[in-house]
C-alpha positions as semicolon CSV with decimal commas, in nm:
position;residue;x (nm);y (nm);z (nm)
1;X;6,012;-1,204;2,334
2;X;5,986;-1,132;2,708
3;X;5,973;-0,762;2,796
4;X;6,084;-0,644;3,138
5;X;5,859;-0,382;3,300
6;X;6,154;-0,170;3,403
7;X;6,288;-0,177;3,048
8;X;5,951;-0,067;2,913
9;X;5,926;0,223;3,158
10;X;6,281;0,318;3,067
11;X;6,183;0,334;2,701
12;X;5,879;0,546;2,785
13;X;6,041;0,795;3,022
14;X;6,415;0,752;2,995
15;X;6,415;0,604;3,348
16;X;6,245;0,304;3,511
17;X;6,060;0,524;3,756
18;X;5,887;0,859;3,734
19;X;5,742;0,983;4,065
20;X;5,399;1,139;4,076
21;X;5,228;0,941;3,799
22;X;5,025;0,623;3,818
23;X;5,145;0,415;3,526
24;X;5,023;0,079;3,403
25;X;5,196;-0,161;3,168
26;X;4,978;-0,422;3,004
27;X;5,003;-0,663;2,714
28;X;4,729;-0,651;2,451
29;X;4,651;-0,751;2,094
30;X;4,533;-0,511;1,823
31;X;4,505;-0,567;1,446
32;X;4,666;-0,907;1,500
33;X;4,975;-0,745;1,659
34;X;5,096;-0,828;2,010
35;X;5,218;-0,524;2,201
36;X;5,262;-0,373;2,547
37;X;5,108;-0,038;2,637
38;X;5,233;0,215;2,888
39;X;4,930;0,414;2,996
40;X;4,762;0,616;3,268
41;X;4,400;0,511;3,338
42;X;4,128;0,773;3,374
43;X;3,969;0,719;3,716
44;X;3,638;0,884;3,623
45;X;3,601;0,666;3,314
46;X;3,692;0,361;3,520
47;X;3,406;0,441;3,762
48;X;3,164;0,503;3,476
49;X;3,239;0,167;3,316
50;X;3,304;-0,052;3,620
51;X;2,945;-0,150;3,703
52;X;2,887;-0,367;3,396
53;X;3,238;-0,407;3,253
54;X;3,138;-0,161;2,986
55;X;3,330;-0,094;2,668
56;X;3,258;0,070;2,336
57;X;3,208;-0,123;2,016
58;X;3,495;-0,140;1,769
59;X;3,311;0,045;1,491
60;X;3,529;0,344;1,402
61;X;3,228;0,563;1,321
62;X;3,114;0,546;1,684
63;X;3,440;0,699;1,800
64;X;3,424;0,961;1,524
65;X;3,078;1,067;1,639
66;X;3,178;1,079;2,005
67;X;3,483;1,289;1,919
68;X;3,256;1,553;1,763
69;X;3,052;1,589;2,083
70;X;3,186;1,802;2,369
71;X;3,220;1,614;2,695
72;X;2,949;1,702;2,947
73;X;2,749;1,946;2,733
74;X;2,402;1,896;2,583
75;X;2,404;1,912;2,202
76;X;2,096;1,916;1,974
77;X;2,074;1,599;1,766
78;X;1,963;1,812;1,470
79;X;2,301;1,990;1,476
80;X;2,477;1,666;1,379
81;X;2,538;1,564;1,020
82;X;2,318;1,304;0,852
83;X;2,599;1,048;0,882
84;X;2,647;1,122;1,251
85;X;2,274;1,090;1,318
86;X;2,273;0,755;1,135
87;X;2,558;0,623;1,351
88;X;2,420;0,761;1,679
89;X;2,198;0,455;1,755
90;X;2,511;0,235;1,753
91;X;2,661;0,429;2,046
92;X;2,605;0,229;2,369
93;X;2,338;0,385;2,590
94;X;2,573;0,421;2,887
95;X;2,807;0,642;2,683
96;X;2,542;0,909;2,614
97;X;2,240;1,062;2,777
98;X;1,949;1,139;2,547
99;X;1,672;1,387;2,624
100;X;1,434;1,587;2,404
101;X;1,645;1,532;2,090
102;X;1,958;1,640;2,273
103;X;2,258;1,423;2,363
104;X;2,512;1,452;2,643
105;X;2,842;1,267;2,605
106;X;2,958;1,080;2,915
107;X;3,225;0,850;2,769
108;X;3,579;0,964;2,707
109;X;3,909;0,797;2,625
110;X;3,957;0,552;2,915
111;X;4,337;0,557;2,927
112;X;4,606;0,807;2,830
113;X;4,835;0,610;2,599
114;X;5,193;0,720;2,654
115;X;5,377;0,456;2,452
116;X;5,306;0,129;2,272
117;X;5,601;-0,111;2,265
118;X;5,602;-0,363;1,981
119;X;5,853;-0,650;2,001
120;X;5,992;-0,836;1,705
121;X;6,241;-1,109;1,619
122;X;6,470;-0,854;1,453
123;X;6,456;-0,485;1,366
124;X;6,277;-0,543;1,033
125;X;6,010;-0,760;1,197
126;X;5,962;-0,519;1,487
127;X;5,929;-0,217;1,257
128;X;5,686;-0,398;1,028
129;X;5,465;-0,491;1,324
130;X;5,475;-0,141;1,472
131;X;5,392;0,013;1,133
132;X;5,097;-0,223;1,088
133;X;4,965;-0,120;1,430
134;X;4,888;0,223;1,283
135;X;4,966;0,581;1,390
136;X;4,712;0,599;1,675
137;X;4,982;0,619;1,944
138;X;5,353;0,667;1,994
139;X;5,509;0,339;1,884
140;X;5,844;0,187;1,979
141;X;5,968;-0,116;1,784
142;X;6,196;-0,329;2,001
143;X;6,435;-0,609;1,912
144;X;6,699;-0,791;2,112
145;X;6,998;-0,730;1,886
146;X;7,129;-0,417;1,716
147;X;7,115;-0,401;1,335
148;X;7,446;-0,485;1,167
149;X;7,421;-0,175;0,949
150;X;7,222;0,079;1,151
151;X;7,163;0,330;0,869
152;X;6,878;0,146;0,685
153;X;6,707;0,071;1,018
154;X;6,728;0,432;1,136
155;X;6,603;0,570;0,805
156;X;6,310;0,327;0,787
157;X;6,206;0,391;1,147
158;X;6,218;0,767;1,094
159;X;6,022;0,738;0,767
160;X;5,738;0,546;0,931
161;X;5,730;0,763;1,244
162;X;5,820;0,470;1,468
163;X;6,078;0,460;1,746
164;X;6,339;0,186;1,743
165;X;6,517;0,038;2,044
166;X;6,732;-0,258;2,138
167;X;6,692;-0,454;2,461
168;X;6,991;-0,681;2,506
169;X;6,914;-0,806;2,856
170;X;7,093;-0,534;3,051
171;X;6,926;-0,205;2,961
172;X;6,723;-0,064;2,672
173;X;6,903;0,146;2,414
174;X;6,696;0,383;2,202
175;X;6,820;0,424;1,846
176;X;6,532;0,639;1,717
177;X;6,288;0,835;1,931
178;X;5,919;0,809;1,830
179;X;5,735;1,131;1,741
180;X;5,612;1,308;2,056
181;X;5,240;1,246;1,992
182;X;5,011;1,113;1,725
183;X;4,821;1,364;1,514
184;X;4,476;1,490;1,614
185;X;4,366;1,369;1,271
186;X;4,371;1,013;1,409
187;X;4,194;1,093;1,737
188;X;3,919;0,837;1,669
189;X;4,179;0,568;1,596
190;X;4,359;0,659;1,918
191;X;4,036;0,620;2,115
192;X;3,963;0,281;1,961
193;X;4,315;0,163;2,045
194;X;4,274;0,294;2,401
195;X;3,958;0,085;2,437
196;X;4,154;-0,230;2,355
197;X;4,417;-0,137;2,614
198;X;4,147;-0,062;2,873
199;X;3,983;-0,401;2,819
200;X;4,321;-0,571;2,863
201;X;4,355;-0,389;3,196
202;X;4,004;-0,495;3,298
203;X;4,072;-0,857;3,208
204;X;4,386;-0,847;3,421
205;X;4,195;-0,695;3,713
206;X;3,932;-0,965;3,687
207;X;4,202;-1,231;3,716
208;X;4,341;-1,054;4,024
209;X;4,671;-0,968;3,863
210;X;4,776;-0,601;3,877
211;X;5,093;-0,424;3,769
212;X;5,151;-0,302;4,123
213;X;5,170;-0,663;4,242
214;X;5,439;-0,753;3,991
215;X;5,799;-0,764;4,110
216;X;5,995;-0,490;3,938
217;X;6,203;-0,739;3,740
218;X;5,915;-0,958;3,624
219;X;5,888;-1,002;3,250
220;X;5,573;-0,888;3,074
221;X;5,468;-1,122;2,799
222;X;5,236;-1,011;2,526
223;X;4,917;-1,219;2,481
């Protein structure tokens, strides 16, 4: 399914353009699901990582440990739990400074995920894919035809906390709005998902293709 950038921005903001914000749209793959993210990159994190194309490992415990550390403040290693101290060596050296049994977190979430759009062949397929992606971000399942009986589709989307929209070639039509933001309880999952989106952006930059160079009507295809 080809997704138009203007349609995706319309699903994210209710309009294809929102002045004053730098927005990126990029296709990526996570948990075997193809999706498109609408995000705002963090310039400071981009500078921190740019020198060596740095990224964090996919181990969830690394993100859980980093989430417990305040950004930019020295913390005694002995104040961490035994589990956190055991995971600490797996954190890449660029993400932390270490000195006299203290650590200083430098890494943060590299992009602000505003919406993840998950296409499918029909509403059941799109919802199943979006649900499998997990609750780490606002999710919008998208299909290209409206359900014959909308009630089961609306109830299922609402139950799973997933938005549902139809793109029929002219303009997107939202049937169910996604929840405003994922819970703080899944902050580590959200960070891990953001890393995948960031690496998709980096890969696109390295191939000299940027979202600002795309014509407004160009279709975005998931990987």
